[in-house]
PDB file of C-alpha atoms in Angstrom:
ATOM      1  CA  MET A 156     -10.926  27.445 -19.924  1.00  0.00           C
ATOM      2  CA  ALA A 157     -12.620  24.066 -20.405  1.00  0.00           C
ATOM      3  CA  GLU A 158      -9.245  22.350 -20.755  1.00  0.00           C
ATOM      4  CA  LYS A 159      -8.177  23.514 -17.284  1.00  0.00           C
ATOM      5  CA  THR A 160     -11.227  21.981 -15.635  1.00  0.00           C
ATOM      6  CA  GLU A 161     -10.521  18.742 -17.475  1.00  0.00           C
ATOM      7  CA  LYS A 162      -6.962  18.682 -16.103  1.00  0.00           C
ATOM      8  CA  GLU A 163      -8.189  19.331 -12.559  1.00  0.00           C
ATOM      9  CA  LYS A 164     -10.274  16.149 -12.580  1.00  0.00           C
ATOM     10  CA  LEU A 165      -8.538  13.266 -10.856  1.00  0.00           C
ATOM     11  CA  ARG A 166      -9.986   9.871  -9.974  1.00  0.00           C
ATOM     12  CA  ILE A 167      -9.600   8.614  -6.393  1.00  0.00           C
ATOM     13  CA  ASP A 168      -7.896   5.376  -7.491  1.00  0.00           C
ATOM     14  CA  LYS A 169      -5.284   7.287  -9.495  1.00  0.00           C
ATOM     15  CA  TYR A 170      -4.779   9.761  -6.637  1.00  0.00           C
ATOM     16  CA  LEU A 171      -4.208   7.014  -4.029  1.00  0.00           C
ATOM     17  CA  TRP A 172      -1.711   5.342  -6.358  1.00  0.00           C
ATOM     18  CA  SER A 173       0.113   8.597  -7.124  1.00  0.00           C
ATOM     19  CA  ILE A 174       0.572   9.522  -3.436  1.00  0.00           C
ATOM     20  CA  ARG A 175       1.912   6.007  -2.810  1.00  0.00           C
ATOM     21  CA  ILE A 176      -0.794   4.633  -0.521  1.00  0.00           C
ATOM     22  CA  PHE A 177      -1.121   1.667  -2.900  1.00  0.00           C
ATOM     23  CA  LYS A 178       1.632   0.020  -4.927  1.00  0.00           C
ATOM     24  CA  THR A 179      -0.428  -0.296  -8.113  1.00  0.00           C
ATOM     25  CA  ARG A 180      -3.445   1.517  -9.482  1.00  0.00           C
ATOM     26  CA  SER A 181      -5.352  -1.759  -9.786  1.00  0.00           C
ATOM     27  CA  MET A 182      -4.812  -2.362  -6.052  1.00  0.00           C
ATOM     28  CA  ALA A 183      -6.304   1.079  -5.380  1.00  0.00           C
ATOM     29  CA  THR A 184      -9.251   0.273  -7.636  1.00  0.00           C
ATOM     30  CA  ASP A 185      -9.802  -3.069  -5.898  1.00  0.00           C
ATOM     31  CA  ALA A 186      -9.721  -1.351  -2.494  1.00  0.00           C
ATOM     32  CA  CYS A 187     -12.384   1.120  -3.629  1.00  0.00           C
ATOM     33  CA  ASP A 188     -14.532  -1.693  -5.038  1.00  0.00           C
ATOM     34  CA  ALA A 189     -14.199  -3.660  -1.799  1.00  0.00           C
ATOM     35  CA  GLY A 190     -15.334  -0.679   0.296  1.00  0.00           C
ATOM     36  CA  ARG A 191     -11.976  -0.073   1.986  1.00  0.00           C
ATOM     37  CA  VAL A 192     -11.894   3.586   0.862  1.00  0.00           C
ATOM     38  CA  LYS A 193     -14.553   5.732   2.537  1.00  0.00           C
ATOM     39  CA  MET A 194     -15.600   9.357   2.620  1.00  0.00           C
ATOM     40  CA  HIS A 195     -18.011  10.414   5.374  1.00  0.00           C
ATOM     41  CA  GLU A 196     -18.312   6.746   6.370  1.00  0.00           C
ATOM     42  CA  SER A 197     -19.657   5.658   2.982  1.00  0.00           C
ATOM     43  CA  ALA A 198     -17.682   3.708   0.401  1.00  0.00           C
ATOM     44  CA  VAL A 199     -16.526   5.548  -2.701  1.00  0.00           C
ATOM     45  CA  LYS A 200     -16.276   4.255  -6.243  1.00  0.00           C
ATOM     46  CA  PRO A 201     -12.867   4.267  -7.950  1.00  0.00           C
ATOM     47  CA  SER A 202     -14.122   6.790 -10.531  1.00  0.00           C
ATOM     48  CA  ARG A 203     -15.013   9.433  -7.928  1.00  0.00           C
ATOM     49  CA  ASN A 204     -13.257  12.751  -8.501  1.00  0.00           C
ATOM     50  CA  VAL A 205     -10.955  14.035  -5.758  1.00  0.00           C
ATOM     51  CA  ALA A 206     -11.227  17.618  -4.537  1.00  0.00           C
ATOM     52  CA  ILE A 207      -8.827  19.558  -2.340  1.00  0.00           C
ATOM     53  CA  GLY A 208     -10.059  19.439   1.251  1.00  0.00           C
ATOM     54  CA  ASP A 209     -11.685  15.989   0.995  1.00  0.00           C
ATOM     55  CA  THR A 210     -11.005  13.573   3.863  1.00  0.00           C
ATOM     56  CA  TYR A 211     -10.795   9.839   3.210  1.00  0.00           C
ATOM     57  CA  GLU A 212     -10.525   6.781   5.461  1.00  0.00           C
ATOM     58  CA  ILE A 213      -8.457   4.044   3.825  1.00  0.00           C
ATOM     59  CA  ARG A 214      -7.771   0.508   5.048  1.00  0.00           C
ATOM     60  CA  THR A 215      -4.759  -1.185   3.509  1.00  0.00           C
ATOM     61  CA  SER A 216      -3.344  -4.597   4.325  1.00  0.00           C
ATOM     62  CA  ASP A 217      -0.757  -2.917   6.556  1.00  0.00           C
ATOM     63  CA  ARG A 218      -2.611  -0.150   8.373  1.00  0.00           C
ATOM     64  CA  LYS A 219      -5.485   2.311   8.502  1.00  0.00           C
ATOM     65  CA  TRP A 220      -5.089   5.791   6.986  1.00  0.00           C
ATOM     66  CA  ILE A 221      -7.078   8.990   7.428  1.00  0.00           C
ATOM     67  CA  ILE A 222      -5.889  11.532   4.889  1.00  0.00           C
ATOM     68  CA  LYS A 223      -6.910  15.033   3.897  1.00  0.00           C
ATOM     69  CA  VAL A 224      -6.255  16.050   0.285  1.00  0.00           C
ATOM     70  CA  THR A 225      -4.040  19.149   0.105  1.00  0.00           C
ATOM     71  CA  GLY A 226      -3.143  18.971  -3.584  1.00  0.00           C
ATOM     72  CA  LEU A 227      -3.834  16.973  -6.727  1.00  0.00           C
ATOM     73  CA  LEU A 228      -1.029  14.803  -8.047  1.00  0.00           C
ATOM     74  CA  GLN A 229      -1.596  13.560 -11.598  1.00  0.00           C
ATOM     75  CA  GLN A 230       1.528  11.388 -11.887  1.00  0.00           C
ATOM     76  CA  ARG A 231       3.356   9.150  -9.437  1.00  0.00           C
ATOM     77  CA  LYS A 232       6.348  10.897  -7.864  1.00  0.00           C
ATOM     78  CA  ALA A 233       8.976  10.058  -5.262  1.00  0.00           C
ATOM     79  CA  TYR A 234       7.674   9.529  -1.734  1.00  0.00           C
ATOM     80  CA  SER A 235       9.440  12.669  -0.511  1.00  0.00           C
ATOM     81  CA  GLU A 236       7.432  14.719  -3.040  1.00  0.00           C
ATOM     82  CA  ALA A 237       4.170  12.762  -2.778  1.00  0.00           C
ATOM     83  CA  ILE A 238       3.725  13.438   0.947  1.00  0.00           C
ATOM     84  CA  ASN A 239       3.248  17.126   0.145  1.00  0.00           C
ATOM     85  CA  PHE A 240      -0.086  16.379  -1.555  1.00  0.00           C
ATOM     86  CA  TYR A 241      -1.916  15.010   1.507  1.00  0.00           C
ATOM     87  CA  GLU A 242      -2.076  15.477   5.258  1.00  0.00           C
ATOM     88  CA  ASP A 243      -1.999  12.345   7.409  1.00  0.00           C
ATOM     89  CA  LEU A 244      -4.666  12.683  10.128  1.00  0.00           C
ATOM     90  CA  THR A 245      -4.356   9.088  11.333  1.00  0.00           C
ATOM     91  CA  PRO A 246      -4.258   8.695  15.150  1.00  0.00           C
ATOM     92  CA  GLU A 247      -0.972   7.271  16.474  1.00  0.00           C
ATOM     93  CA  GLU A 248      -2.540   3.982  17.627  1.00  0.00           C
ATOM     94  CA  ASP A 249      -3.784   3.303  14.077  1.00  0.00           C
ATOM     95  CA  LYS A 250      -0.409   4.131  12.489  1.00  0.00           C
ATOM     96  CA  THR A 251       1.196   1.031  13.969  1.00  0.00           C
ATOM     97  CA  ASN A 252       1.212  -2.077  11.851  1.00  0.00           C
ATOM     98  CA  THR A 253      -1.809  -4.262  12.612  1.00  0.00           C
ATOM     99  CA  LYS A 254       0.089  -7.403  11.669  1.00  0.00           C
ATOM    100  CA  SER A 255       2.942  -8.847  13.639  1.00  0.00           C
ATOM    101  CA  GLU A 256       6.427  -7.614  12.817  1.00  0.00           C
ATOM    102  CA  SER A 257       7.495 -11.008  11.469  1.00  0.00           C
ATOM    103  CA  SER A 258       4.866 -10.972   8.733  1.00  0.00           C
ATOM    104  CA  SER A 259       6.582  -8.482   6.480  1.00  0.00           C
ATOM    105  CA  PHE A 260       7.329  -9.287   2.855  1.00  0.00           C
ATOM    106  CA  TYR A 261       7.896 -12.945   2.046  1.00  0.00           C
ATOM    107  CA  THR A 262      11.590 -13.293   1.320  1.00  0.00           C
ATOM    108  CA  GLY A 263      11.434 -16.794  -0.113  1.00  0.00           C
ATOM    109  CA  LYS A 264      13.603 -18.229   2.644  1.00  0.00           C
ATOM    110  CA  ARG A 265      12.230 -21.021   4.726  1.00  0.00           C
ATOM    111  CA  LEU A 266      11.870 -20.430   8.445  1.00  0.00           C
ATOM    112  CA  SER A 267      14.275 -22.441  10.566  1.00  0.00           C
ATOM    113  CA  LYS A 268      13.073 -25.891  11.662  1.00  0.00           C
ATOM    114  CA  VAL A 269       9.815 -25.597   9.741  1.00  0.00           C
ATOM    115  CA  GLY A 270       8.768 -27.945   6.932  1.00  0.00           C
ATOM    116  CA  ARG A 271      11.008 -29.916   4.624  1.00  0.00           C
ATOM    117  CA  PRO A 272      14.697 -29.094   4.322  1.00  0.00           C
ATOM    118  CA  THR A 273      15.901 -27.310   1.229  1.00  0.00           C
ATOM    119  CA  LYS A 274      18.046 -29.105  -1.319  1.00  0.00           C
ATOM    120  CA  LYS A 275      21.176 -27.352   0.011  1.00  0.00           C
ATOM    121  CA  GLN A 276      20.349 -28.267   3.611  1.00  0.00           C
ATOM    122  CA  ARG A 277      19.791 -31.891   2.607  1.00  0.00           C
ATOM    123  CA  ARG A 278      23.149 -32.030   0.789  1.00  0.00           C
ATOM    124  CA  ASP A 279      24.909 -30.483   3.793  1.00  0.00           C
ATOM    125  CA  TRP A 280      23.261 -33.060   6.017  1.00  0.00           C
ATOM    126  CA  ASP A 281      24.312 -35.887   3.664  1.00  0.00           C
ATOM    127  CA  ASP A 282      27.905 -34.585   3.754  1.00  0.00           C
ATOM    128  CA  ILE A 283      27.869 -34.636   7.555  1.00  0.00           C
ATOM    129  CA  MET A 284      26.447 -38.170   7.639  1.00  0.00           C
ATOM    130  CA  ASP A 285      29.023 -39.434   5.084  1.00  0.00           C
ATOM    131  CA  GLU A 286      31.951 -38.140   7.209  1.00  0.00           C
ATOM    132  CA  THR A 287      31.078 -40.425  10.117  1.00  0.00           C
TER     133      THR A 287
END
């Protein structure tokens, strides 16, 4: 019987990673350490055990989450399966991205007419200038 209680223990940082709130477990741990994961308006440590029925407020770089734990997920699964282990209680106004739409992932491409030209753009420009 003692083994079952050991299996039922799950740290909050591992839980947030497994339900895909954070991309890595270390990001979840850092969020807990920085006070961006709260329960009853007080910050939780990354080693805190999760229990079914707990409600957490989480601030990520993209948005604010309010989740209620409906099941414990020990390992990371596909998003379609992971959403069955929590209930999203976030109000609609907080679900929208707090950042502007243009600030999504950095693609590595330079924005048009900003900064120095790339090597390819400079060569194209040199070709145009040589033709005249």
